[in-house]
Coordinates of C-alpha atoms in Angstrom, one line a residue:
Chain A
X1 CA -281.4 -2.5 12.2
X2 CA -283.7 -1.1 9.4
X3 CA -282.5 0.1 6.1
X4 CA -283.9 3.1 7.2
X5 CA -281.6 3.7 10.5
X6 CA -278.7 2.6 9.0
X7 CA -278.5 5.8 6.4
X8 CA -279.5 8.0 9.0
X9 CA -278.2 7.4 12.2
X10 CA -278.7 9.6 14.8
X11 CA -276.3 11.8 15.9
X12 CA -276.6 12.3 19.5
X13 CA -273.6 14.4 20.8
X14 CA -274.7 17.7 19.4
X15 CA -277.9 17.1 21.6
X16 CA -275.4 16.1 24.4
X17 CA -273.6 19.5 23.8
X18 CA -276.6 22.0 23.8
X19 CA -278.5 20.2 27.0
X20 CA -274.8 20.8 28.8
X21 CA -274.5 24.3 27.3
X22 CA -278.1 25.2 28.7
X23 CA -277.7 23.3 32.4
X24 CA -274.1 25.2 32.7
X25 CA -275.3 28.0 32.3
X26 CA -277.9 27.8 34.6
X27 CA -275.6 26.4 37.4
X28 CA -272.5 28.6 36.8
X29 CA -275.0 31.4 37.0
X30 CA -275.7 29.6 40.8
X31 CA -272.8 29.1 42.0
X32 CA -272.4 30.0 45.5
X33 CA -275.8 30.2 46.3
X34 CA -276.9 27.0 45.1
X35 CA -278.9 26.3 48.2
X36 CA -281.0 29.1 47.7
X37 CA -284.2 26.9 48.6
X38 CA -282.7 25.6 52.0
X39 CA -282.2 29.5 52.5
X40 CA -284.8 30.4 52.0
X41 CA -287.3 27.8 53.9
X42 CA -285.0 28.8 56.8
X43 CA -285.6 32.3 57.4
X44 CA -289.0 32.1 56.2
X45 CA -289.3 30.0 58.6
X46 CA -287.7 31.8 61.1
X47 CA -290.3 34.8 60.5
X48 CA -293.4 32.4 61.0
X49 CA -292.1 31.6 63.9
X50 CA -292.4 33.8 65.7
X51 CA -295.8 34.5 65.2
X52 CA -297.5 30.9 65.0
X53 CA -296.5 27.3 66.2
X54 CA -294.9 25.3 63.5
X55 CA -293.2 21.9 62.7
X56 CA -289.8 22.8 61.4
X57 CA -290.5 19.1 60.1
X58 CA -293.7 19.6 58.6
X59 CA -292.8 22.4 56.3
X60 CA -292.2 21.6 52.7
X61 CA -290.0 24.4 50.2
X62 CA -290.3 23.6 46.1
X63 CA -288.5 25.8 43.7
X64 CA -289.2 25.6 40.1
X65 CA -287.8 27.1 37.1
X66 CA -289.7 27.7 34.2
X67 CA -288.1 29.6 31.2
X68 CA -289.9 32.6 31.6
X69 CA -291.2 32.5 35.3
X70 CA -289.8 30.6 38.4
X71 CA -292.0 29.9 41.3
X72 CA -291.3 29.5 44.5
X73 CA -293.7 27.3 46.7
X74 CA -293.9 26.9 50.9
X75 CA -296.0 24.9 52.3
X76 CA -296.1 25.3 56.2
X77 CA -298.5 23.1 58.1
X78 CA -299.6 24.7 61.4
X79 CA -299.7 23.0 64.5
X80 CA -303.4 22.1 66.5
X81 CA -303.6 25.5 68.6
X82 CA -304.0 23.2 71.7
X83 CA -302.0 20.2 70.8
X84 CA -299.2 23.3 70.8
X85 CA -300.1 24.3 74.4
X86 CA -300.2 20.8 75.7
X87 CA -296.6 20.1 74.2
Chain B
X1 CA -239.3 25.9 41.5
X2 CA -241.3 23.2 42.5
X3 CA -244.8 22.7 41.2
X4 CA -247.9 21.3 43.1
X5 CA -250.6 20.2 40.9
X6 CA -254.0 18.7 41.3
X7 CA -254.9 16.2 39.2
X8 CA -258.9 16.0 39.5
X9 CA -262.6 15.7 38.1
X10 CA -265.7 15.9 40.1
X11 CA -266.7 12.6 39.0
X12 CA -265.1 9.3 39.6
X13 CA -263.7 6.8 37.0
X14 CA -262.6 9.1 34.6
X15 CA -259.0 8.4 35.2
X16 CA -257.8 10.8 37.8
X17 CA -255.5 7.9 39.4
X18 CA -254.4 6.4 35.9
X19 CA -253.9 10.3 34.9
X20 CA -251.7 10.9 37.6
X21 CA -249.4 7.8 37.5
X22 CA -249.1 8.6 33.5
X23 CA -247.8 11.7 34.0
X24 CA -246.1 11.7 36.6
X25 CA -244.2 8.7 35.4
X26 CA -243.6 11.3 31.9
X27 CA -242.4 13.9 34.1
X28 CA -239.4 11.8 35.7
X29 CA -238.7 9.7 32.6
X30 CA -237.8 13.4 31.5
X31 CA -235.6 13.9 34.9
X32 CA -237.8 15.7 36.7
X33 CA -237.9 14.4 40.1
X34 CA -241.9 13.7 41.0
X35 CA -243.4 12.9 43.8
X36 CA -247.2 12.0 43.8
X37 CA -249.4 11.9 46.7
X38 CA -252.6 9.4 47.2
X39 CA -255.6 11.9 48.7
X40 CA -257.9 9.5 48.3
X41 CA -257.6 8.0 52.0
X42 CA -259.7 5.1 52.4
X43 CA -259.7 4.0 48.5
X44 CA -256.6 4.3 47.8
X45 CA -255.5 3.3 44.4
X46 CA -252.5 4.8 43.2
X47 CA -250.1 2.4 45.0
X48 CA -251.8 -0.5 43.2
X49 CA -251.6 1.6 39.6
X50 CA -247.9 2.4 40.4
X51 CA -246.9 -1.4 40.9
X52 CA -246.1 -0.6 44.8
X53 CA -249.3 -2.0 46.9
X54 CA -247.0 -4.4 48.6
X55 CA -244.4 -1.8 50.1
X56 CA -246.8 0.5 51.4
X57 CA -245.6 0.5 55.2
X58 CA -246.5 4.2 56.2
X59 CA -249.1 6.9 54.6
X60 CA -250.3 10.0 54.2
X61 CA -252.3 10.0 57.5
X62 CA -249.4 8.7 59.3
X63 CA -247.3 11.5 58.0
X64 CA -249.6 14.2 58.9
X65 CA -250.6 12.9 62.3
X66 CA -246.6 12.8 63.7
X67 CA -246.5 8.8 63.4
X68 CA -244.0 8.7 60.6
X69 CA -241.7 11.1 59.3
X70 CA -242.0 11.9 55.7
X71 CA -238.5 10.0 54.1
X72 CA -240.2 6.8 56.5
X73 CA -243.5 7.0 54.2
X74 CA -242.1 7.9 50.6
X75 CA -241.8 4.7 48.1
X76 CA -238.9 5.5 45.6
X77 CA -240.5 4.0 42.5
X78 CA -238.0 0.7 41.5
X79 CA -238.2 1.7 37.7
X80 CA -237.8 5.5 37.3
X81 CA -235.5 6.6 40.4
X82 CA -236.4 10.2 40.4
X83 CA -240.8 9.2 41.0
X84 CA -242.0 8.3 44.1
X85 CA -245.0 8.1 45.6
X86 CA -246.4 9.4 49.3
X87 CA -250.0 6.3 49.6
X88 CA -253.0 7.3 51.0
X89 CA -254.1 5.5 54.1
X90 CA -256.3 2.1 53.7
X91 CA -258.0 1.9 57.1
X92 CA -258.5 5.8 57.8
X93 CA -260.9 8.0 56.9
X94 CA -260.8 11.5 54.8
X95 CA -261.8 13.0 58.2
X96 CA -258.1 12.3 59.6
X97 CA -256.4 14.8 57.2
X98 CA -256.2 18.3 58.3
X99 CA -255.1 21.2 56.4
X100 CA -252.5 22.4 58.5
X101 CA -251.3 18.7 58.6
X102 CA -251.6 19.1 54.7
X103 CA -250.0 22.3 54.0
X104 CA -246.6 21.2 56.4
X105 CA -246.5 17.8 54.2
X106 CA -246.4 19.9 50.9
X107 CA -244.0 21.9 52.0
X108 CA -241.6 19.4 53.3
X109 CA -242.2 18.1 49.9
X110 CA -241.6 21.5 48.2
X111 CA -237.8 21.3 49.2
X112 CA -237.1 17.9 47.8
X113 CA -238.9 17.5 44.3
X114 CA -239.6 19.5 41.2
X115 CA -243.2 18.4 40.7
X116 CA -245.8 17.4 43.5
X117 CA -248.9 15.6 42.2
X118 CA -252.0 15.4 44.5
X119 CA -254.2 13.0 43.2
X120 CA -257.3 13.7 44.1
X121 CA -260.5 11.9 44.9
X122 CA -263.8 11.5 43.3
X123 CA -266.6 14.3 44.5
X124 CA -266.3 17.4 45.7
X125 CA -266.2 17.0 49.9
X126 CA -263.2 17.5 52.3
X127 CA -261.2 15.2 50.7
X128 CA -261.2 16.5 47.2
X129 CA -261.1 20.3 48.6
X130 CA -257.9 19.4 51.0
X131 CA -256.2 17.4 47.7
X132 CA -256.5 20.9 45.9
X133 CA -256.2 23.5 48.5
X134 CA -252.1 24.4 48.2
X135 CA -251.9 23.3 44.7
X136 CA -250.1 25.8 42.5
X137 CA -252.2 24.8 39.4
X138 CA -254.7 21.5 38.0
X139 CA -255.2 19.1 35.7
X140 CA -258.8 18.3 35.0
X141 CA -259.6 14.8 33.4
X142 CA -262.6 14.8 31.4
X143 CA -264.6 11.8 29.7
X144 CA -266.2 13.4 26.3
X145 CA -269.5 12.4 28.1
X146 CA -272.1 14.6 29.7
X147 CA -272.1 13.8 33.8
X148 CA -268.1 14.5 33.5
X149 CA -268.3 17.6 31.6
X150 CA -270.9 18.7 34.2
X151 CA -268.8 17.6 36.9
X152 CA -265.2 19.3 35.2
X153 CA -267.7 22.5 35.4
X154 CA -268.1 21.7 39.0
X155 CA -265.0 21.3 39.8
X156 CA -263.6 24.5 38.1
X157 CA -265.4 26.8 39.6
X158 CA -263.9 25.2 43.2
X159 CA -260.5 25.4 42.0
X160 CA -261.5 29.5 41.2
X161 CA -262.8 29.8 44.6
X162 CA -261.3 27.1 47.2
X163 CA -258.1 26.9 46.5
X164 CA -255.4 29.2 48.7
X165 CA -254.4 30.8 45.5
X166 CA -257.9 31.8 44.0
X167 CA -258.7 33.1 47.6
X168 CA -255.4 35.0 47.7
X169 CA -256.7 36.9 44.5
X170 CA -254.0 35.2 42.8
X171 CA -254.7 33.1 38.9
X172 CA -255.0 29.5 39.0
X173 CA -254.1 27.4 35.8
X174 CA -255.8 25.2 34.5
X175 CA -255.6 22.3 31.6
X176 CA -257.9 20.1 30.4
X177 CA -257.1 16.6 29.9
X178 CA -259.8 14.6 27.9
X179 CA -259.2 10.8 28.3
X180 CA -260.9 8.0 27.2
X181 CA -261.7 9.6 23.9
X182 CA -262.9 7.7 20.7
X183 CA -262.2 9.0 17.7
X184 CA -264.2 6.7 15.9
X185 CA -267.4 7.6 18.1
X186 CA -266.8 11.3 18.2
X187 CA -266.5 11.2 14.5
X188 CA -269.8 9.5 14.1
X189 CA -271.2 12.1 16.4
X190 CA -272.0 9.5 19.2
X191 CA -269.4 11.1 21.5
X192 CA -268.8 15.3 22.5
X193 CA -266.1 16.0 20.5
X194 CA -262.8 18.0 21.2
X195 CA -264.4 20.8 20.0
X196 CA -267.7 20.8 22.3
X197 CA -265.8 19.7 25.4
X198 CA -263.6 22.9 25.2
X199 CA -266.4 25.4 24.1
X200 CA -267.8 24.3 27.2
X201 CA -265.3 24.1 30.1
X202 CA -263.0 26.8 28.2
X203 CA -259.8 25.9 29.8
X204 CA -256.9 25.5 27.7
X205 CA -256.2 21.5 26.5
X206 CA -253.1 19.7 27.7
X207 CA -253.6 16.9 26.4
X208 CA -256.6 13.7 24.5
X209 CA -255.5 10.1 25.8
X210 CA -257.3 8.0 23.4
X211 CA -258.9 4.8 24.9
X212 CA -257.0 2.3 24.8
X213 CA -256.0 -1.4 26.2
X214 CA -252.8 0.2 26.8
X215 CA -254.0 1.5 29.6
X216 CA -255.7 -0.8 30.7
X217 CA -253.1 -3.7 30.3
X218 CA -250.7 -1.0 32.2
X219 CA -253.0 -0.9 34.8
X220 CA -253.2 -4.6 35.3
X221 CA -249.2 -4.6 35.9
X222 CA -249.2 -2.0 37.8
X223 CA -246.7 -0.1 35.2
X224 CA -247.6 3.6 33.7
X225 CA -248.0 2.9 30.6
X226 CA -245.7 5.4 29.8
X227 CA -243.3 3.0 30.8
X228 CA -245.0 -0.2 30.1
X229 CA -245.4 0.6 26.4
X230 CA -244.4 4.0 25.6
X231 CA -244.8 3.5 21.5
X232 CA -248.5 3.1 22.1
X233 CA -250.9 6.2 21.7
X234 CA -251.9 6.8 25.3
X235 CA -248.4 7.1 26.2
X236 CA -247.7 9.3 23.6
X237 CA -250.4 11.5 24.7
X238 CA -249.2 11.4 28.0
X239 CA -245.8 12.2 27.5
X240 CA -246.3 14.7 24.9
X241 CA -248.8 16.5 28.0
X242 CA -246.1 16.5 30.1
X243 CA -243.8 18.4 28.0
X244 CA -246.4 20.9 27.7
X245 CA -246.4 21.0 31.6
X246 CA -243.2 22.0 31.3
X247 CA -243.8 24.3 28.7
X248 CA -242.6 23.1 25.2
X249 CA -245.3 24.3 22.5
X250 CA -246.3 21.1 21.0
X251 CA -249.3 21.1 19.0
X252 CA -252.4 18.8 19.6
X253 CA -253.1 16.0 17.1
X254 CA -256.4 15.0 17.4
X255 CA -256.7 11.0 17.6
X256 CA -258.3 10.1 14.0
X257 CA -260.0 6.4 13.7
X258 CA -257.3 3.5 12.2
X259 CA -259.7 1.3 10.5
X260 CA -257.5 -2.2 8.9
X261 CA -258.8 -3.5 5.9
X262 CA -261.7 -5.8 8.2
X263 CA -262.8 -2.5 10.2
X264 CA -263.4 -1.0 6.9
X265 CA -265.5 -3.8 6.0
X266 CA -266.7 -4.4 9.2
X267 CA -266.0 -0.9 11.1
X268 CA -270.0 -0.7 12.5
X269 CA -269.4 -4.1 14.6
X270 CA -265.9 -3.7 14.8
X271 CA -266.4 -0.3 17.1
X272 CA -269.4 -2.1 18.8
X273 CA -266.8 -4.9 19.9

């Protein structure tokens, strides 16, 4: 250890306190509907479906928070028009 | 009255099982006849913390599933008459616990002892929901450390919303109790102090358990420390908490570091040790 560190070592708690203080906030603020994504992709899902052929496993829902905008992102791959007829 | 408490976390390893041996051992060293139940049915632990893993004959599950009636499963504790304990099932899973099966074990229980402690397993699934479901009020162990903090968040917002009494409108109560604690770290700002932990979780504190080999050493008897060496400073915390469960107004002393004359000439490699 450096002469350096050893006067000034770093005091990581009160970074450990505002990180929780943020996150809680964040998730108390989600509570309940903390599967808002997997809500989501379902009845968005739901609503494609019954227009177009889709495979429920080939779908692919990313929410991401920014701290100004959140975005939400749904990727939905569409089944061959006659691969769907065949199956 | 009798009391049911939960005694839980969110996150494992935190000393739930120690927690709940401590003071329940503290609650019938004062006379209060305790009876603590193992939820955590498949791990079960508590029987090897109280000192009683070898006279476990019937459990929980058996109890609930009409294969042993409850006197048949209850382990009167050999060194405070008034404790006993109700073990979780080895061999079972969570899955064989149901909450009607619960709720008639707890009140059986309700008729016999002054305080029923459910001590609760790690996460937040069926097993952890069914361990606080009837309790009247909780004990939440906290680690000054960020993943149980998070968790302790967790985990209060289920007792506010899970549990019969939050769903019945009624208030639930809830204390903190922060274990594992080092003064000597959270003075040096390497550890969440008292202070941050209870800005954050804002439930009222019943109670800082420093770490210790106490407990530890306790453990490895399978004694409560509270009764294996009650002049040491984890059993002081815990018997001091469970006055306060009982409502004397005690303040809080905040551990503070004891440094010896080598610690103070050493103390940087000393608290590394």
């Amino acid at each position: 250890m450096s002469i350096f560190k050893f006067f000034t070592r770093t005091r990581t708690a009160p970074v450990a306190r505002d990180r929780l203080q943020i996150l809680l906030a964040h998730e108390r603020a989600l509570s309940g509907r903390a599967d808002l994504a997997a809500i989501l992709r379902e009845e968005i899902l739901a609503v494609i479906a019954k227009h177009v052929a889709i495979d429920p496993g080939k779908v692919n829902v990313k929410l991401e928070r920014g701290d100004h905008v959140s975005t939400l992102e749904v990727n939905v791959e569409m089944l061959d028009e006659a691969k769907a007829k065949a199956g | 009255m009798s009391k049911v408490m939960v005694v839980t976390s969110g996150k494992g390893g935190v000393g739930k099982t120690t927690s709940s041996a401590s003071l329940g051992a503290a609650l019938a060293q004062t006379g209060q006849n305790v009876v603590l139940i193992d939820f955590d049915v498949g791990l079960r632990n508590l029987d090897l913390v109280m000192g009683a893993e070898r006279r476990v004959v019937f459990d929980l599950v058996n109890v609930v599933q009409g294969d042993a009636k409850l006197p048949q499963a209850l382990i009167r504790d050999k060194r405070i008459e008034t404790l006993s304990l109700l073990p979780a099932s080895q061999t079972r899973d969570k899955d064989a616990l149901t909450e009607e099966g619960v709720l008639g074990v707890i009140n059986e229980l309700r008729g016999k002892f002054d305080w029923i402690i459910c001590d609760s397993p790690a996460g937040i699934e069926k097993g952890a929901q069914l361990a606080m479901r009837f309790a009247d009020m909780a004990v939440v162990v906290t680690n000054p450390e960020v993943s149980s903090v998070r968790d302790s968040d967790r985990i209060i917002g289920m007792l506010d919303s899970k549990t019969l009494r939050a769903e019945n409108g009624e208030h639930f109560e809830k204390h903190l109790l922060l274990t594992r604690y080092n003064a000597a770290r959270a003075a040096k700002g390497e550890m969440l102090n008292v202070k941050d932990v209870l800005e954050i979780l804002a439930i009222p504190l019943l109670g800082i358990v420093p770490e210790s080999t106490d407990v530890l050493n306790a453990s490895n008897l399978g004694c409560p420390v509270t009764l294996h060496n009650p002049e040491s400073a984890a059993a002081k915390a815990y018997a001091d908490a469970a006055k306060r469960l009982r409502g004397e107004m005690l303040e809080i002393v905040e551990p503070v570091e004891k440094k010896g004359l080598i610690g103070r000439l050493f103390g940087r490699k000393a608290a590394l040790a």
